[in-house]
Short mmCIF file of C-alpha atoms in Angstrom, two decimals:
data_model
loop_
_atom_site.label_atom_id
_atom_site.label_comp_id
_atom_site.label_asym_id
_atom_site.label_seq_id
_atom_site.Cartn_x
_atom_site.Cartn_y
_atom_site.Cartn_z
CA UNK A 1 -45.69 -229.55 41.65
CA UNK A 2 -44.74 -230.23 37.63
CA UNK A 3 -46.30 -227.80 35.25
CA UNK A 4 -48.67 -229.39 32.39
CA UNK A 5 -46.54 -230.44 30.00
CA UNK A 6 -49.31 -229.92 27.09
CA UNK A 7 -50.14 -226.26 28.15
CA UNK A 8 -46.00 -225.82 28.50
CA UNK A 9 -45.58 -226.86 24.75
CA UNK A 10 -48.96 -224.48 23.62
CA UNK A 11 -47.08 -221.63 25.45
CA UNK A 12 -43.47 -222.45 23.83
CA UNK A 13 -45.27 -222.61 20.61
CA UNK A 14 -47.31 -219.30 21.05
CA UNK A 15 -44.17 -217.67 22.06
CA UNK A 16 -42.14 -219.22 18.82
CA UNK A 17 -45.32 -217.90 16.73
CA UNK A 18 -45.05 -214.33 18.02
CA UNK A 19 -41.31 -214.50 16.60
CA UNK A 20 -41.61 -216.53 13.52
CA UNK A 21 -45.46 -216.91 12.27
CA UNK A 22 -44.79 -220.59 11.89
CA UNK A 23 -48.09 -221.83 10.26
CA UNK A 24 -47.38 -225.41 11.53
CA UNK A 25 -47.29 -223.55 15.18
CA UNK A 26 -50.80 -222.23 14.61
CA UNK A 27 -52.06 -225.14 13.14
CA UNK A 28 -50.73 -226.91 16.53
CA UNK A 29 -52.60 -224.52 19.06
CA UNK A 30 -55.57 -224.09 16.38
CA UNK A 31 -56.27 -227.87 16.67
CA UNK A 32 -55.69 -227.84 20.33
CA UNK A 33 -57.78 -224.76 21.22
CA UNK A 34 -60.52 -224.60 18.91
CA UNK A 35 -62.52 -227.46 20.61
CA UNK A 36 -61.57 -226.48 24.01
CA UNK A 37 -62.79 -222.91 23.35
CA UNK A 38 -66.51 -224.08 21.34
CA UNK A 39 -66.82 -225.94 24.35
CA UNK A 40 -66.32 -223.19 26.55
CA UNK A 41 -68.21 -220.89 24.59
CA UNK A 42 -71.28 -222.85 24.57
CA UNK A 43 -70.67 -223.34 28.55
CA UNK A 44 -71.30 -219.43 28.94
CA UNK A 45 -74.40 -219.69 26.96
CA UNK A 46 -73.44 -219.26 23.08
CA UNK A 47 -75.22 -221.16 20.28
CA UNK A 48 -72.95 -223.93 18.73
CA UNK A 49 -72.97 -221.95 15.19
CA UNK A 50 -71.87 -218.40 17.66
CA UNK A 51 -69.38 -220.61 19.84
CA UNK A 52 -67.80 -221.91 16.42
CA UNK A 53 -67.29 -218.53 15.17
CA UNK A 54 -66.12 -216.64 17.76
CA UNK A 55 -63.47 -219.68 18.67
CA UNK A 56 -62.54 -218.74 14.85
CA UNK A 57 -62.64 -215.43 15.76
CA UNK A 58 -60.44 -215.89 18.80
CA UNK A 59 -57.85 -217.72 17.11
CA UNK A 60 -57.74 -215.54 13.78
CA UNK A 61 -56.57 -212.68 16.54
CA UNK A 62 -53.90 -215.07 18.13
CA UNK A 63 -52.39 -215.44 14.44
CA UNK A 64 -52.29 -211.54 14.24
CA UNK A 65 -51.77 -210.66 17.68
CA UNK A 66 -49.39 -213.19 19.22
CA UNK A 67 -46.69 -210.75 18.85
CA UNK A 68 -48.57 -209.21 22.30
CA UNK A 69 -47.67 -212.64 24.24
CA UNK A 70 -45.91 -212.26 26.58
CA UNK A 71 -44.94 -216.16 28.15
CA UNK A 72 -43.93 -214.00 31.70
CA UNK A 73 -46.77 -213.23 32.14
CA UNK A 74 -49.51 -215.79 31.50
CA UNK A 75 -49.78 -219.43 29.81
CA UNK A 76 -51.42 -219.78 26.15
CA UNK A 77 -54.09 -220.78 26.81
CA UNK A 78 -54.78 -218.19 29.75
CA UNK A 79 -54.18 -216.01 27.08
CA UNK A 80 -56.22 -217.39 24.34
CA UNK A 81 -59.03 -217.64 26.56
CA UNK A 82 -59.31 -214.14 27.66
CA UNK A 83 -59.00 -213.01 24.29
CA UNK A 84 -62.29 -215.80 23.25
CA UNK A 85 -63.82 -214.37 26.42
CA UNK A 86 -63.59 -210.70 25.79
CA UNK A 87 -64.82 -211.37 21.76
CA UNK A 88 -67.97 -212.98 23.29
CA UNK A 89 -68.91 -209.59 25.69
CA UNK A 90 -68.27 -207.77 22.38
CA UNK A 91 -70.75 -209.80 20.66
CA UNK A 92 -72.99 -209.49 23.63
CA UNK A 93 -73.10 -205.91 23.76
CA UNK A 94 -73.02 -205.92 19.98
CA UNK A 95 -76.54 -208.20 20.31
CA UNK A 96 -78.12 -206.18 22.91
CA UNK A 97 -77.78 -202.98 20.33
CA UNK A 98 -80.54 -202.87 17.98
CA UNK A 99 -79.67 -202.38 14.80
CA UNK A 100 -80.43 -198.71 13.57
CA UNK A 101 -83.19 -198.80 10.66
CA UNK A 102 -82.93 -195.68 8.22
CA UNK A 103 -86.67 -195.31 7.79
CA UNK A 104 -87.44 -194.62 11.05
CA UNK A 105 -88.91 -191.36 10.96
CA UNK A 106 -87.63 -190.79 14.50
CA UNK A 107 -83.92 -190.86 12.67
CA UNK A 108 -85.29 -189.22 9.32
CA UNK A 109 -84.44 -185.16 10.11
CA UNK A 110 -87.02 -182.74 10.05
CA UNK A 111 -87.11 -180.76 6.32
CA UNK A 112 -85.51 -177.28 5.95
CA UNK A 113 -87.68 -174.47 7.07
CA UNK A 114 -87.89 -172.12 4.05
CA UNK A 115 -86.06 -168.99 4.24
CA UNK A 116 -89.24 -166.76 4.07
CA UNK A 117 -90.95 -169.13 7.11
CA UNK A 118 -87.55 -168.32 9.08
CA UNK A 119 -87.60 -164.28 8.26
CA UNK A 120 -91.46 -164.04 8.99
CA UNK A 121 -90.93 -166.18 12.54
CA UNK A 122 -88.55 -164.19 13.19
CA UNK A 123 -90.34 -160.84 12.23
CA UNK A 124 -93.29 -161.90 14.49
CA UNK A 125 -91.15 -162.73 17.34
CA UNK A 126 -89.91 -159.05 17.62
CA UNK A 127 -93.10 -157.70 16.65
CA UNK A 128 -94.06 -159.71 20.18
CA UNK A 129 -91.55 -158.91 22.29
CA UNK A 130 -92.08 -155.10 21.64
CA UNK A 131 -95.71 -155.89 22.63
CA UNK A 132 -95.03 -157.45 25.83
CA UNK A 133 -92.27 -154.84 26.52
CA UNK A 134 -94.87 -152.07 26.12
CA UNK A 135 -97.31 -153.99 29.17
CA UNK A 136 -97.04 -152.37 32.51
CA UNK A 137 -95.19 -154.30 34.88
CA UNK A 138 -97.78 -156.30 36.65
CA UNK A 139 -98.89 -157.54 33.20
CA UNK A 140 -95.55 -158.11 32.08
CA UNK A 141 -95.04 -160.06 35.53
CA UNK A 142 -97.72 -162.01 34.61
CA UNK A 143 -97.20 -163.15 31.10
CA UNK A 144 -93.58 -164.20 32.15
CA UNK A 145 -94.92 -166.34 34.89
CA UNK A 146 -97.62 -168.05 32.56
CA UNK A 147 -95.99 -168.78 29.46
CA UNK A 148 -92.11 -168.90 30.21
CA UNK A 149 -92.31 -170.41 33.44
CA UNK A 150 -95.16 -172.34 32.15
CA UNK A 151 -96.71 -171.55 36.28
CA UNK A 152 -100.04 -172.35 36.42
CA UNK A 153 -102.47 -169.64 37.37
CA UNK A 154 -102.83 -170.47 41.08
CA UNK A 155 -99.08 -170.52 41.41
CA UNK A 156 -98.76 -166.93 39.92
CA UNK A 157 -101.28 -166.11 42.68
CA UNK A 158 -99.69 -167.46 45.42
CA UNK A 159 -96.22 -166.39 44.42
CA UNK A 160 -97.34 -163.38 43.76
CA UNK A 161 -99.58 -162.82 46.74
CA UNK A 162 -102.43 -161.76 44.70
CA UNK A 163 -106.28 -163.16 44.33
CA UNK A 164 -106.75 -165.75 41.00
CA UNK A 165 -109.14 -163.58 39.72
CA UNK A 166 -106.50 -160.74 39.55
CA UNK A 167 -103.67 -162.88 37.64
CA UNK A 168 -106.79 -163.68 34.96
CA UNK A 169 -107.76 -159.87 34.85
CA UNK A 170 -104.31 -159.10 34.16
CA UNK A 171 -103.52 -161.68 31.60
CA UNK A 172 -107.03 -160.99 29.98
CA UNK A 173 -105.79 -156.99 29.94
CA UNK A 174 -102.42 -158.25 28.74
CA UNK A 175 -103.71 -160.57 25.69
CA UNK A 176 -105.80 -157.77 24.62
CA UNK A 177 -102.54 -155.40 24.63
CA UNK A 178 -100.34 -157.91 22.68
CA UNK A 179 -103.57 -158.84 20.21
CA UNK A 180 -103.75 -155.03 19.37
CA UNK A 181 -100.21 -154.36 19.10
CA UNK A 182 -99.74 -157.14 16.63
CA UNK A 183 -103.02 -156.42 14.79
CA UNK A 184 -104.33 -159.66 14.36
CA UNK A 185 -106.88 -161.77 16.46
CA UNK A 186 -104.08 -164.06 17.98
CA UNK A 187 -106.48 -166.26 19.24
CA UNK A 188 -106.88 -167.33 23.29
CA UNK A 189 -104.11 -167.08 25.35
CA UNK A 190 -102.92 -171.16 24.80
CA UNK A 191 -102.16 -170.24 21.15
CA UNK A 192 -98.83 -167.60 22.15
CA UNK A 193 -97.40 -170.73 24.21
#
């Protein structure tokens, strides 16, 4: 079986560009390729203006890159292929990745909480948490159930083996603890969530 003779002379003059950046080598395998890999291009699916740009594309890397040849271990155009192939999955992916807009308020970040907001939060918070750490147990149990474990009511009951109506007695008792401690009307129970 005799080897191509074309795609022998495309690899001897791919290897001879790697060593000497002969422009009338790349002209050679640019006039030689650049059809064959359009029409390849457009054969996977590429629009003719996408297929002539990535074939640009592919061949603008074989001018920098042919130093990476390596005749041992594939033809030219084996090479030159793979390299047109993998540019057209990185436009792909590139495609499939909407573009980010800066106006999206989803991407715009949420303004600075004043210092003063951040020190009063932060004042109330402890203010709470000495309330709820002054409750009696059962209460206590309670309130962590419902609003850190987010449990609703009939859960608390039946993980805590008690009647409904007791877990709302107790988190009725325990509002009215926490409302007093911090000395404000706090509002129903939904508002501490």
């Amino acid at each position: 079986m005799t080897a191509d003779p074309v795609a022998a002379e495309m690899t001897r003059r791919l290897a001879a560009l790697a060593q000497t950046h002969d422009q009338a080598d790349f002209i050679c395998l640019f006039q030689y390729y650049a059809p064959r890999i359009k029409t390849y291009l457009r054969r996977l699916g590429a629009e003719d203006a996408v297929a002539e740009e990535l074939a640009q594309e592919a061949l603008l890397t074989v001018w920098r890159k042919a130093g990476y040849f390596d005749p041992a271990k594939a033809s030219a155009g084996t090479w030159i292929f793979a390299i047109a192939r993998n540019l057209r999955i990185d436009r792909l992916r590139r495609d499939r990745r909407p573009e980010l807009d800066p106006e999206d308020p989803a991407l715009v970040p949420d303004p600075e909480t004043p210092p003063d907001d951040v020190l009063a939060t932060q004042q109330r918070d402890r203010t709470l948490r000495a309330a709820v750490a002054t409750l009696p147990p059962e209460q206590a149990e309670v309130i962590a159930l419902s609003f850190y474990e987010d449990a609703p009511h009939s859960e608390i009951s039946s993980r805590l083996g008690i009647p409904l109506g007791t877990v709302k007695s107790r988190l009725r008792l325990a509002m009215s603890r926490i409302r007093a401690a911090l000395g404000d009307a706090a509002g129903p129970v939904e508002d501490l969530r």
